Amino acid sequence: MTGSSRRLPPLAWVGLCLLGQHRIAGRRRTSPWSATLAGAIAAASLGLLGWAVSGFRRHDTTVDPLEPARAAHLVTEGAFGVTRNPMYVAMTGVLVSHAVARRSLLAFLPAVAFAAFMDRTQIQVEESVMRAKFGADWDRYAANTPRWLSARPIAR
């Protein structure tokens, strides 16, 4: 077992953040408006996640974030043409949707913490491995595709 395989997977962090949001939001409940908006955000997030996973599957490469060295191909199209990390964007979106549903500004804190934690730990490890494995192809991709989201790729 490698050192990276001993860490918690990102989905486990999402679960912990959801529990934190639930605790922070306390007795706050959804309203028809918050449920509708949260449902739209969750649907878009889960759609992005599915789009990313299907891209990895089409290229027969791993979706295991704890073993990035097992990546067989650099996937740069589809969801990966919009963001280098569509799965983390999607997971953050699920957390945002839960905060919206519960109508709690403080419940956004775990979503922000999750994004910052993934950005500073998991993503840095993955990008280091991708740079070592795919070299100039990775460098071109990283130079043209945002780590998270921006209007730049949408405007192309």
Tab-separated table of C-alpha atoms in Angstrom:
chain	number	residue	atom	x	y	z
A	1	MET	CA	0.000	0.000	0.000
A	2	THR	CA	1.422	3.371	-0.978
A	3	GLY	CA	1.400	6.421	1.216
A	4	SER	CA	-1.338	8.027	-0.855
A	5	SER	CA	-3.653	5.043	-0.416
A	6	ARG	CA	-3.730	5.616	3.354
A	7	ARG	CA	-5.410	9.015	2.965
A	8	LEU	CA	-9.146	9.506	2.996
A	9	PRO	CA	-10.626	9.609	-0.503
A	10	PRO	CA	-12.248	12.893	-1.558
A	11	LEU	CA	-15.757	11.402	-1.352
A	12	ALA	CA	-15.128	10.639	2.329
A	13	TRP	CA	-14.203	14.306	2.839
A	14	VAL	CA	-17.443	15.294	1.103
A	15	GLY	CA	-19.340	13.075	3.541
A	16	LEU	CA	-17.591	14.669	6.512
A	17	CYS	CA	-18.325	18.135	5.141
A	18	LEU	CA	-21.997	17.223	4.663
A	19	LEU	CA	-22.140	16.132	8.302
A	20	GLY	CA	-20.519	19.412	9.305
A	21	GLN	CA	-23.027	21.364	7.237
A	22	HIS	CA	-25.887	19.466	8.822
A	23	ARG	CA	-24.569	20.318	12.290
A	24	ILE	CA	-23.926	23.967	11.398
A	25	ALA	CA	-27.350	24.466	9.806
A	26	GLY	CA	-29.055	23.011	12.852
A	27	ARG	CA	-32.813	23.197	12.601
A	28	ARG	CA	-32.853	25.227	9.390
A	29	ARG	CA	-35.004	23.507	6.812
A	30	THR	CA	-35.511	23.859	3.096
A	31	SER	CA	-38.066	26.120	1.522
A	32	PRO	CA	-39.606	25.566	-1.901
A	33	TRP	CA	-37.212	28.187	-3.322
A	34	SER	CA	-34.084	26.780	-1.652
A	35	ALA	CA	-35.023	23.215	-2.592
A	36	THR	CA	-35.492	24.193	-6.237
A	37	LEU	CA	-32.234	26.112	-6.468
A	38	ALA	CA	-30.327	23.421	-4.556
A	39	GLY	CA	-31.788	20.744	-6.811
A	40	ALA	CA	-30.600	22.603	-9.911
A	41	ILE	CA	-27.093	23.030	-8.468
A	42	ALA	CA	-26.954	19.374	-7.396
A	43	ALA	CA	-28.189	18.177	-10.794
A	44	ALA	CA	-25.580	20.264	-12.627
A	45	SER	CA	-22.873	19.054	-10.243
A	46	LEU	CA	-23.792	15.394	-10.573
A	47	GLY	CA	-24.043	15.809	-14.350
A	48	LEU	CA	-20.524	17.243	-14.403
A	49	LEU	CA	-19.301	14.362	-12.253
A	50	GLY	CA	-20.877	11.800	-14.584
A	51	TRP	CA	-19.434	13.561	-17.636
A	52	ALA	CA	-15.956	13.440	-16.089
A	53	VAL	CA	-16.192	9.786	-15.061
A	54	SER	CA	-17.439	8.806	-18.521
A	55	GLY	CA	-14.444	10.622	-20.049
A	56	PHE	CA	-12.069	8.592	-17.906
A	57	ARG	CA	-13.913	5.389	-18.767
A	58	ARG	CA	-13.799	6.147	-22.520
A	59	HIS	CA	-10.025	6.508	-22.257
A	60	ASP	CA	-9.709	3.425	-20.048
A	61	THR	CA	-7.910	5.307	-17.296
A	62	THR	CA	-8.311	5.284	-13.531
A	63	VAL	CA	-10.788	7.355	-11.567
A	64	ASP	CA	-8.985	6.519	-8.296
A	65	PRO	CA	-7.790	9.845	-6.853
A	66	LEU	CA	-5.524	8.110	-4.358
A	67	GLU	CA	-3.470	6.432	-7.082
A	68	PRO	CA	-2.909	9.119	-9.755
A	69	ALA	CA	0.183	7.307	-11.062
A	70	ARG	CA	-2.169	4.656	-12.472
A	71	ALA	CA	-3.445	7.169	-15.040
A	72	ALA	CA	-3.005	5.619	-18.470
A	73	HIS	CA	-4.009	8.680	-20.530
A	74	LEU	CA	-4.193	12.429	-20.174
A	75	VAL	CA	-7.873	13.269	-20.706
A	76	THR	CA	-8.292	16.839	-21.963
A	77	GLU	CA	-11.671	16.936	-23.692
A	78	GLY	CA	-15.254	16.934	-22.500
A	79	ALA	CA	-15.548	18.045	-18.883
A	80	PHE	CA	-11.753	18.217	-18.744
A	81	GLY	CA	-11.791	20.905	-21.442
A	82	VAL	CA	-13.685	23.196	-19.056
A	83	THR	CA	-11.732	22.495	-15.856
A	84	ARG	CA	-8.764	20.306	-14.944
A	85	ASN	CA	-10.735	19.069	-11.930
A	86	PRO	CA	-14.369	18.532	-12.880
A	87	MET	CA	-14.842	15.906	-10.174
A	88	TYR	CA	-13.725	18.280	-7.401
A	89	VAL	CA	-15.796	21.096	-8.897
A	90	ALA	CA	-18.784	18.721	-8.879
A	91	MET	CA	-18.165	17.602	-5.289
A	92	THR	CA	-17.891	21.237	-4.201
A	93	GLY	CA	-21.133	21.915	-6.079
A	94	VAL	CA	-22.908	19.201	-4.099
A	95	LEU	CA	-21.740	20.851	-0.873
A	96	VAL	CA	-22.880	24.263	-2.138
A	97	SER	CA	-26.278	22.807	-3.039
A	98	HIS	CA	-26.669	21.434	0.486
A	99	ALA	CA	-25.854	24.835	2.017
A	100	VAL	CA	-28.392	26.472	-0.307
A	101	ALA	CA	-31.028	23.864	0.546
A	102	ARG	CA	-30.529	24.411	4.271
A	103	ARG	CA	-30.589	28.223	3.802
A	104	SER	CA	-27.464	28.661	5.903
A	105	LEU	CA	-24.603	31.011	5.068
A	106	LEU	CA	-22.410	29.306	7.671
A	107	ALA	CA	-23.031	25.957	5.967
A	108	PHE	CA	-21.011	27.288	3.016
A	109	LEU	CA	-17.875	27.127	5.192
A	110	PRO	CA	-17.389	23.354	4.807
A	111	ALA	CA	-17.772	23.746	1.008
A	112	VAL	CA	-15.073	26.421	0.974
A	113	ALA	CA	-12.895	24.328	3.294
A	114	PHE	CA	-13.303	21.278	1.056
A	115	ALA	CA	-12.299	23.212	-2.078
A	116	ALA	CA	-9.300	24.785	-0.341
A	117	PHE	CA	-8.206	21.463	1.163
A	118	MET	CA	-8.472	19.621	-2.166
A	119	ASP	CA	-6.649	22.471	-3.910
A	120	ARG	CA	-3.740	22.450	-1.454
A	121	THR	CA	-3.404	18.704	-0.931
A	122	GLN	CA	-5.022	16.278	-3.350
A	123	ILE	CA	-4.871	18.368	-6.527
A	124	GLN	CA	-1.251	19.362	-5.990
A	125	VAL	CA	-0.261	15.695	-5.660
A	126	GLU	CA	-2.256	14.722	-8.750
A	127	GLU	CA	-0.864	17.568	-10.846
A	128	SER	CA	2.687	16.765	-9.823
A	129	VAL	CA	2.183	13.169	-10.950
A	130	MET	CA	0.544	14.273	-14.228
A	131	ARG	CA	3.415	16.678	-14.948
A	132	ALA	CA	5.972	13.910	-14.340
A	133	LYS	CA	4.027	11.376	-16.375
A	134	PHE	CA	2.819	13.453	-19.348
A	135	GLY	CA	5.449	16.243	-19.524
A	136	ALA	CA	4.899	18.871	-22.218
A	137	ASP	CA	1.385	17.596	-22.981
A	138	TRP	CA	0.443	18.259	-19.340
A	139	ASP	CA	2.110	21.675	-19.370
A	140	ARG	CA	0.141	22.750	-22.491
A	141	TYR	CA	-3.095	21.446	-20.996
A	142	ALA	CA	-2.508	23.154	-17.640
A	143	ALA	CA	-1.632	26.442	-19.363
A	144	ASN	CA	-4.915	26.433	-21.311
A	145	THR	CA	-7.384	24.922	-18.842
A	146	PRO	CA	-8.217	26.391	-15.436
A	147	ARG	CA	-7.710	24.317	-12.304
A	148	TRP	CA	-11.256	25.143	-11.137
A	149	LEU	CA	-13.586	27.226	-13.305
A	150	SER	CA	-13.405	30.454	-15.237
A	151	ALA	CA	-15.308	32.088	-18.073
A	152	ARG	CA	-12.257	31.666	-20.336
A	153	PRO	CA	-12.909	28.119	-21.616
A	154	ILE	CA	-16.620	28.800	-22.026
A	155	ALA	CA	-15.887	31.825	-24.238
A	156	ARG	CA	-13.617	29.880	-26.650
